[in-house]
XYZ file of C-alpha atoms in Angstrom:
502
model
C 0.000 0.000 0.000
C 1.506 3.302 -1.124
C 1.093 6.150 1.351
C 3.378 8.685 -0.346
C 5.041 8.890 -3.762
C 7.703 11.420 -4.792
C 8.901 11.637 -8.394
C 11.299 13.923 -10.219
C 12.623 13.651 -13.766
C 10.288 10.910 -15.045
C 8.366 11.916 -18.179
C 6.642 15.213 -17.348
C 6.737 14.651 -13.562
C 8.925 17.204 -11.783
C 8.985 17.703 -8.005
C 5.810 15.631 -7.655
C 4.796 14.693 -4.108
C 1.523 12.777 -3.709
C -0.104 11.187 -0.662
C -2.580 8.346 -1.045
C -5.302 6.767 1.035
C -6.925 3.356 0.553
C -8.989 4.814 -2.318
C -7.839 7.772 -4.414
C -9.422 9.379 -7.475
C -7.236 11.653 -9.616
C -9.341 13.973 -11.757
C -8.027 16.153 -14.558
C -8.333 17.058 -18.196
C -7.056 14.770 -20.924
C -3.406 15.281 -21.840
C -2.322 16.834 -18.557
C -0.236 13.774 -17.563
C -2.418 11.738 -15.180
C -1.350 8.496 -16.841
C 2.332 9.274 -16.251
C 1.781 8.804 -12.524
C 0.434 5.314 -13.216
C 3.407 4.667 -15.508
C 5.749 5.567 -12.649
C 3.998 3.147 -10.279
C 4.077 0.415 -12.925
C 7.757 1.127 -13.622
C 8.665 0.759 -9.929
C 6.718 -2.487 -9.815
C 8.619 -3.914 -12.787
C 11.952 -2.787 -11.312
C 11.267 -5.091 -8.361
C 11.142 -8.048 -10.746
C 13.124 -7.226 -13.909
C 16.382 -5.684 -15.020
C 16.550 -1.909 -15.350
C 16.382 -1.962 -19.140
C 13.588 -4.538 -19.281
C 11.458 -2.547 -16.851
C 12.037 0.692 -18.776
C 11.268 -0.860 -22.148
C 7.893 -2.130 -20.892
C 6.542 1.242 -19.775
C 3.313 1.568 -21.792
C 4.599 -1.343 -23.879
C 3.869 -4.793 -22.368
C 5.670 -6.493 -25.262
C 8.898 -4.609 -24.483
C 9.345 -3.320 -28.024
C 10.313 0.228 -27.054
C 13.984 0.956 -27.499
C 14.355 4.610 -26.513
C 15.226 4.456 -22.816
C 16.178 8.124 -22.814
C 12.587 9.135 -23.551
C 11.587 8.299 -19.963
C 13.677 11.212 -18.671
C 12.011 14.634 -18.557
C 12.736 16.843 -21.541
C 13.894 20.248 -20.251
C 14.364 22.657 -23.121
C 16.393 20.706 -25.669
C 17.984 18.380 -23.103
C 16.852 15.412 -21.053
C 17.135 15.290 -17.259
C 20.296 13.581 -16.081
C 18.579 11.611 -13.309
C 15.086 10.428 -12.501
C 14.296 10.051 -8.824
C 11.664 8.035 -6.996
C 10.763 7.974 -3.323
C 7.919 5.822 -2.038
C 6.609 5.295 1.492
C 4.564 2.141 1.885
C 2.850 -0.294 4.198
C 3.880 -3.852 3.357
C 2.250 -7.159 4.420
C 3.639 -9.080 7.336
C 4.460 -12.177 5.310
C 5.375 -13.277 1.797
C 7.068 -16.169 0.005
C 10.135 -16.106 -2.207
C 10.671 -17.635 -5.640
C 11.225 -21.062 -4.050
C 7.991 -20.736 -2.029
C 9.949 -20.267 1.208
C 8.176 -18.058 3.768
C 9.467 -14.671 4.885
C 8.245 -12.405 7.679
C 8.949 -8.688 7.742
C 10.629 -7.276 10.835
C 8.917 -3.939 10.186
C 6.038 -3.064 7.870
C 6.412 0.724 7.421
C 9.147 1.330 4.860
C 10.565 3.981 2.552
C 12.292 3.107 -0.724
C 14.400 5.597 -2.705
C 15.840 5.006 -6.154
C 17.742 7.322 -8.513
C 18.430 6.211 -12.093
C 20.754 7.664 -14.707
C 21.363 6.994 -18.386
C 24.489 5.679 -20.067
C 24.690 5.926 -23.829
C 26.174 2.966 -25.664
C 28.227 2.995 -28.820
C 25.766 0.534 -30.480
C 28.730 -1.648 -31.482
C 30.151 -3.137 -28.293
C 27.356 -2.070 -25.931
C 23.832 -0.655 -25.940
C 22.165 2.198 -24.103
C 21.357 1.316 -20.513
C 19.990 2.671 -17.269
C 22.317 2.924 -14.282
C 21.650 3.113 -10.554
C 22.815 6.341 -8.919
C 21.261 5.771 -5.501
C 19.189 3.100 -3.735
C 17.904 2.914 -0.190
C 15.338 0.929 1.814
C 14.812 2.149 5.378
C 12.293 1.746 8.158
C 9.698 4.309 9.216
C 9.059 4.232 12.932
C 5.408 3.683 13.784
C 5.335 5.156 17.271
C 3.315 8.204 18.335
C 2.982 11.186 16.028
C 5.297 9.644 13.439
C 2.684 7.006 12.597
C 0.147 9.777 12.059
C 2.604 11.463 9.715
C 3.075 8.381 7.513
C -0.596 7.333 7.748
C -2.302 10.741 7.516
C -5.318 9.340 5.645
C -6.596 7.914 8.929
C -7.238 11.504 10.020
C -10.154 11.822 12.422
C -10.734 8.039 12.279
C -7.479 7.341 14.154
C -9.249 5.669 17.085
C -11.609 3.769 14.789
C -8.605 2.323 12.952
C -6.938 0.844 16.061
C -7.651 -2.777 15.064
C -6.555 -2.195 11.470
C -3.333 -0.500 12.598
C -2.581 -3.351 14.988
C -2.879 -5.794 12.112
C -0.743 -3.913 9.581
C 1.901 -2.113 11.666
C 4.711 -4.246 12.968
C 8.184 -3.954 14.466
C 10.935 -1.395 14.823
C 14.503 -1.098 13.562
C 17.477 1.262 13.729
C 19.505 0.174 10.688
C 18.667 0.339 6.945
C 17.981 -2.692 4.765
C 19.631 -1.158 1.691
C 21.977 1.817 1.814
C 24.215 3.840 -0.501
C 27.661 4.883 0.751
C 30.551 7.057 -0.404
C 34.173 6.002 -0.958
C 34.782 6.152 2.806
C 31.871 3.872 3.564
C 29.753 6.640 5.081
C 26.031 6.271 4.525
C 24.507 8.891 2.249
C 21.141 10.582 2.254
C 19.301 10.895 -1.071
C 20.282 14.579 -1.382
C 23.964 13.537 -1.352
C 23.616 10.892 -4.076
C 26.242 12.613 -6.253
C 28.932 11.261 -3.858
C 27.707 7.661 -4.124
C 30.266 4.901 -4.568
C 28.497 1.599 -3.874
C 25.274 0.099 -2.570
C 25.064 -2.176 0.467
C 22.560 -4.841 1.443
C 22.102 -5.292 5.207
C 20.838 -8.423 6.901
C 17.556 -8.261 8.813
C 19.090 -9.102 12.143
C 21.772 -6.474 11.515
C 24.336 -9.208 12.053
C 27.643 -9.302 10.213
C 28.995 -6.909 7.658
C 26.773 -5.538 4.867
C 27.206 -6.993 1.405
C 28.525 -4.400 -1.082
C 27.498 -3.995 -4.740
C 29.354 -2.095 -7.433
C 26.879 0.503 -8.698
C 28.485 0.782 -12.125
C 27.874 -2.868 -13.000
C 24.433 -3.474 -11.485
C 21.913 -4.569 -14.147
C 19.009 -4.471 -11.674
C 18.076 -3.013 -8.297
C 19.429 -4.571 -5.124
C 15.845 -4.854 -3.861
C 14.967 -7.143 -6.783
C 17.572 -9.686 -5.602
C 16.025 -10.180 -2.142
C 15.379 -13.683 -0.813
C 13.757 -15.025 2.339
C 16.926 -16.343 3.979
C 19.147 -13.258 3.986
C 16.653 -10.408 3.680
C 13.078 -11.380 4.584
C 11.899 -7.765 5.011
C 13.401 -6.818 1.661
C 11.653 -9.815 0.128
C 8.298 -8.709 1.557
C 8.885 -5.173 0.219
C 9.774 -6.614 -3.163
C 6.592 -8.703 -3.233
C 4.546 -5.664 -2.260
C 5.955 -3.635 -5.153
C 5.425 -6.525 -7.560
C 1.732 -6.479 -6.595
C 1.273 -2.909 -7.889
C -0.767 -3.488 -11.009
C -2.113 -1.301 -13.794
C -5.423 -2.870 -14.786
C -6.150 -2.377 -18.458
C -9.120 -4.634 -19.139
C -9.444 -5.613 -22.789
C -12.912 -6.680 -24.003
C -11.504 -9.540 -26.087
C -9.658 -10.968 -23.079
C -12.685 -10.598 -20.793
C -14.939 -12.381 -23.272
C -12.665 -15.368 -23.905
C -13.445 -18.755 -22.335
C -10.676 -20.662 -20.539
C -9.490 -24.204 -20.956
C -9.118 -26.422 -17.923
C -5.377 -25.726 -17.703
C -5.715 -21.928 -17.556
C -4.313 -20.068 -14.516
C -6.799 -19.453 -11.751
C -5.817 -15.814 -11.335
C -6.951 -12.974 -13.543
C -4.362 -11.159 -15.652
C -4.189 -7.329 -15.650
C -5.916 -7.287 -19.051
C -8.840 -9.382 -17.721
C -7.770 -12.705 -19.196
C -8.783 -15.848 -17.251
C -11.928 -14.325 -15.788
C -13.869 -17.648 -16.061
C -11.138 -19.765 -14.467
C -10.681 -17.226 -11.657
C -14.371 -17.227 -10.798
C -14.515 -21.020 -11.068
C -11.596 -21.354 -8.634
C -13.220 -18.976 -6.146
C -16.558 -20.763 -6.363
C -15.060 -24.190 -5.734
C -12.798 -23.421 -2.821
C -13.306 -25.998 -0.085
C -14.404 -23.344 2.425
C -17.280 -22.113 0.269
C -20.292 -23.491 -1.501
C -20.149 -22.588 -5.221
C -23.626 -21.076 -5.151
C -22.582 -18.660 -2.386
C -19.855 -17.074 -4.517
C -22.003 -17.013 -7.636
C -24.828 -15.377 -5.676
C -22.495 -12.768 -4.211
C -21.200 -11.833 -7.674
C -24.742 -11.761 -9.079
C -25.932 -9.473 -6.272
C -23.098 -7.061 -6.960
C -23.724 -7.113 -10.713
C -27.432 -6.482 -10.099
C -26.433 -3.101 -8.689
C -25.245 -2.217 -12.188
C -27.961 -3.848 -14.293
C -31.348 -4.950 -12.988
C -31.916 -7.967 -15.225
C -29.501 -10.345 -13.466
C -30.588 -13.509 -11.744
C -27.452 -15.649 -11.726
C -23.752 -15.539 -12.587
C -22.308 -18.927 -13.409
C -19.293 -20.662 -14.978
C -20.257 -23.473 -17.322
C -17.863 -26.437 -17.297
C -17.810 -28.231 -20.639
C -15.994 -31.540 -20.047
C -16.111 -32.497 -23.728
C -14.312 -29.403 -24.999
C -12.512 -28.822 -21.672
C -13.718 -25.219 -21.566
C -14.890 -22.878 -18.814
C -17.363 -20.259 -20.045
C -18.751 -17.343 -18.065
C -22.531 -17.039 -18.252
C -25.190 -14.699 -16.900
C -28.812 -15.713 -16.465
C -31.460 -13.015 -16.741
C -34.724 -12.906 -14.818
C -36.502 -14.688 -17.660
C -34.172 -17.668 -17.203
C -32.160 -17.138 -20.392
C -28.389 -17.683 -20.219
C -26.071 -15.212 -21.943
C -22.368 -15.843 -22.504
C -19.738 -13.205 -21.823
C -19.553 -12.505 -25.553
C -22.982 -10.861 -25.431
C -22.174 -8.498 -22.545
C -21.169 -4.861 -22.990
C -17.605 -3.695 -22.321
C -18.658 -1.731 -19.254
C -20.564 -4.664 -17.779
C -17.588 -6.971 -18.291
C -15.211 -4.550 -16.567
C -17.598 -4.228 -13.643
C -17.936 -8.012 -13.449
C -14.159 -8.490 -13.505
C -13.731 -6.047 -10.613
C -16.498 -7.791 -8.670
C -14.667 -11.101 -9.077
C -11.373 -9.551 -7.976
C -13.088 -8.140 -4.901
C -14.149 -11.663 -3.880
C -10.592 -13.016 -4.204
C -8.720 -12.763 -0.861
C -5.462 -13.624 -2.626
C -5.622 -10.436 -4.694
C -3.786 -7.746 -2.724
C -1.585 -4.759 -3.375
C -2.221 -1.615 -5.398
C -4.648 -1.533 -8.335
C -4.468 1.394 -10.752
C -7.376 1.833 -13.137
C -7.781 4.455 -15.858
C -11.190 5.963 -16.568
C -13.353 3.242 -14.981
C -16.445 4.989 -16.338
C -15.638 3.961 -19.916
C -18.401 1.893 -21.455
C -20.880 2.718 -18.668
C -24.068 4.717 -18.920
C -23.707 7.805 -16.652
C -26.552 6.526 -14.483
C -24.425 3.444 -13.676
C -21.371 5.377 -12.477
C -22.446 5.396 -8.782
C -22.484 1.574 -8.767
C -18.947 1.469 -10.194
C -17.655 3.974 -7.628
C -19.268 2.026 -4.786
C -17.589 -1.177 -6.006
C -14.142 0.433 -6.288
C -14.459 1.938 -2.826
C -15.478 -1.436 -1.374
C -12.489 -3.142 -2.981
C -10.057 -0.946 -1.036
C -9.140 -1.982 2.496
C -11.480 -0.805 5.236
C -9.364 0.868 7.928
C -12.184 0.410 10.423
C -12.014 -3.383 10.317
C -9.438 -6.067 11.010
C -7.270 -7.148 8.082
C -8.063 -10.657 6.889
C -9.692 -12.702 4.134
C -12.746 -10.464 4.214
C -10.645 -7.282 4.308
C -7.335 -7.757 2.475
C -4.684 -5.026 2.423
C -5.718 -3.530 -0.935
C -5.508 -0.046 -2.403
C -7.315 1.417 -5.412
C -6.131 4.436 -7.418
C -8.152 5.632 -10.410
C -7.939 8.568 -12.794
C -10.747 10.250 -14.672
C -11.854 13.343 -16.558
C -15.536 12.649 -15.920
C -17.587 15.084 -13.798
C -19.954 12.180 -13.158
C -17.202 10.235 -11.403
C -16.056 13.230 -9.362
C -19.601 13.790 -8.113
C -19.614 10.263 -6.683
C -16.263 10.403 -4.861
C -15.804 11.773 -1.314
C -13.798 15.001 -1.125
C -11.063 13.362 0.959
C -10.451 10.795 -1.800
C -10.079 13.367 -4.589
C -6.965 14.860 -6.141
C -7.059 17.382 -8.973
C -4.392 16.929 -11.664
C -3.528 20.464 -12.748
C -0.984 21.692 -15.305
C 1.883 23.654 -13.807
C 5.296 25.059 -14.673
C 8.633 24.585 -12.929
C 11.829 26.499 -13.707
C 14.761 24.234 -14.497
C 18.180 25.406 -15.753
C 16.693 28.739 -16.709
C 13.810 27.181 -18.647
C 10.147 26.998 -17.671
C 9.096 23.366 -17.925
C 5.513 22.100 -18.134
C 4.640 19.576 -15.438
C 1.693 18.542 -13.285
C 0.552 19.126 -9.727
C -1.807 16.939 -7.725
C -3.864 19.270 -5.587
C -6.083 18.343 -2.657
C -9.508 19.688 -1.911
C -9.792 22.027 1.023
C -10.758 20.797 4.496
C -9.599 17.226 3.934
C -6.853 15.198 5.610
C -4.327 16.159 2.907
C -4.549 19.845 3.810
C -3.517 19.045 7.378
C 0.012 18.018 6.328
C 3.061 20.056 7.270
C 3.602 20.874 3.597
C 0.126 20.597 2.038
C -0.392 20.892 -1.698
C -2.154 23.949 -3.077
C -5.753 23.964 -1.935
C -8.733 24.169 -4.224
C -11.908 26.072 -3.526
C -13.836 22.827 -3.423
C -15.461 20.147 -5.493
C -17.556 22.727 -7.318
C -14.403 24.365 -8.651
C -13.099 21.004 -9.850
C -16.380 20.181 -11.592
C -16.319 23.554 -13.307
C -12.754 22.909 -14.470
C -13.674 19.502 -15.908
C -16.735 20.964 -17.620
C -14.768 23.594 -19.500
C -14.683 22.852 -23.226
C -11.306 22.089 -24.780
C -9.985 24.805 -27.122
C -10.867 24.320 -30.756
C -8.080 24.217 -33.307
C -8.140 25.190 -36.932
C -6.425 23.381 -39.738
C -3.163 25.175 -38.983
C -3.163 23.947 -35.390
C -3.843 27.386 -33.896
C -6.600 27.864 -31.349
C -9.876 29.005 -32.823
C -11.928 31.959 -31.568
C -15.129 29.988 -32.056
C -16.997 29.439 -28.799
C -18.275 25.979 -27.886
C -21.041 25.663 -25.309
C -20.330 23.284 -22.437
C -23.786 21.784 -22.814
C -22.871 20.750 -26.365
C -20.113 18.444 -25.132
C -21.250 14.783 -25.451
C -20.112 13.804 -21.959
C -21.895 16.732 -20.328
C -25.076 16.085 -22.345
C -25.088 12.532 -20.978
C -25.005 13.894 -17.435
C -27.673 16.481 -18.101
C -29.923 14.147 -20.086
C -28.920 10.614 -18.999
C -31.840 8.905 -20.712
C -31.837 10.919 -23.925
């Protein structure tokens, strides 16, 4: 669970500092850079599992066909930033397993990870372009007293109500780092002193023995991504947490496809294996199949009225699992006949029922494919998926976080003020040049405005709705803005909100 994310030098993100709660909605106009924040989260997740170059090449390209690593660095004037920096504060689970299925238990569950990456140009004959590590650190965040309120500010006025949740998720204390960067004299460096870095060290959990050094110049991957349960159980848990940060990009073709009997029982980020996932959940030994199917059907009925049953048909002859929905007239419909919006909603409802699905889920424009009148049901589902800080963590309340982005006023109207962030264009001066970037601004009188360094405050939700309702500038054939005025009410998305049944 990400509680704070700091980014500088990645795409158009400069001096970005964002705090998250269990559920966060980022609202802003198209093209401002909302998706770049999701790309940064996805990039950090891949860095916990892949080499530096592999992770970079898969940003917005799952097939890893992109070859321009330099394009990830912010363009300032005619030059790219020399370094991109990431800092993330997170709550990690208590336990995880390594690649050999060996268990690991974290000695502390409040952690901060810092990573600085540079670029080294190859000669394209003996070596290729590559990313290099300039700084890496994994340290503890003490959970005692006011410090816990600083790193978990989203609890706000519900601090007492969250006592059971905090007891379940907060664990341990420590005085030494798990990963550190040192200078030539072996002195530990803070992130602001990364220019003096010489090597990176991995420390054992028990703080026994000497730290293991790594030569920064030759590292093909982060030190965190090498963690195992025997030497660094807390690092391993942090690595697993970061690997669980997922960008959900449901594809209608994947959601509609049946599964064979050998298909994985866990849904892919694009929605593949929806039937096999639901079938696995329904046939767990601790549940009756009809109970799970009924729960999914009840949730789906909140979106569309004509739902009586959700079911997975098992065809032993063809060895296929097919998702079906039965309407109130008793007719069965396969997933192929369902709308894109209904399928996305159904996939999220199935994920909500799966206690094994934890971590951070990022979802872009969840309103796509939905009638505006159905948006409240989608927002209620997404809010319910996120962990409830008023209840104990367990199978019925996994440690899950949901982050969405949108440009829809209809979505914003159905999100609590404390869960909203406005993505606003901004400018930052770098090396004498004004650079376009983005700021994530909180609404006034919410927990985010109580921080020591709060983001710029907005007037309120009404201001944000007005901003989203403004028409985009028209452009003529020469690309210049047109003087022609477009009425807000003429915009298709606003007309849907004003006349939802037209």
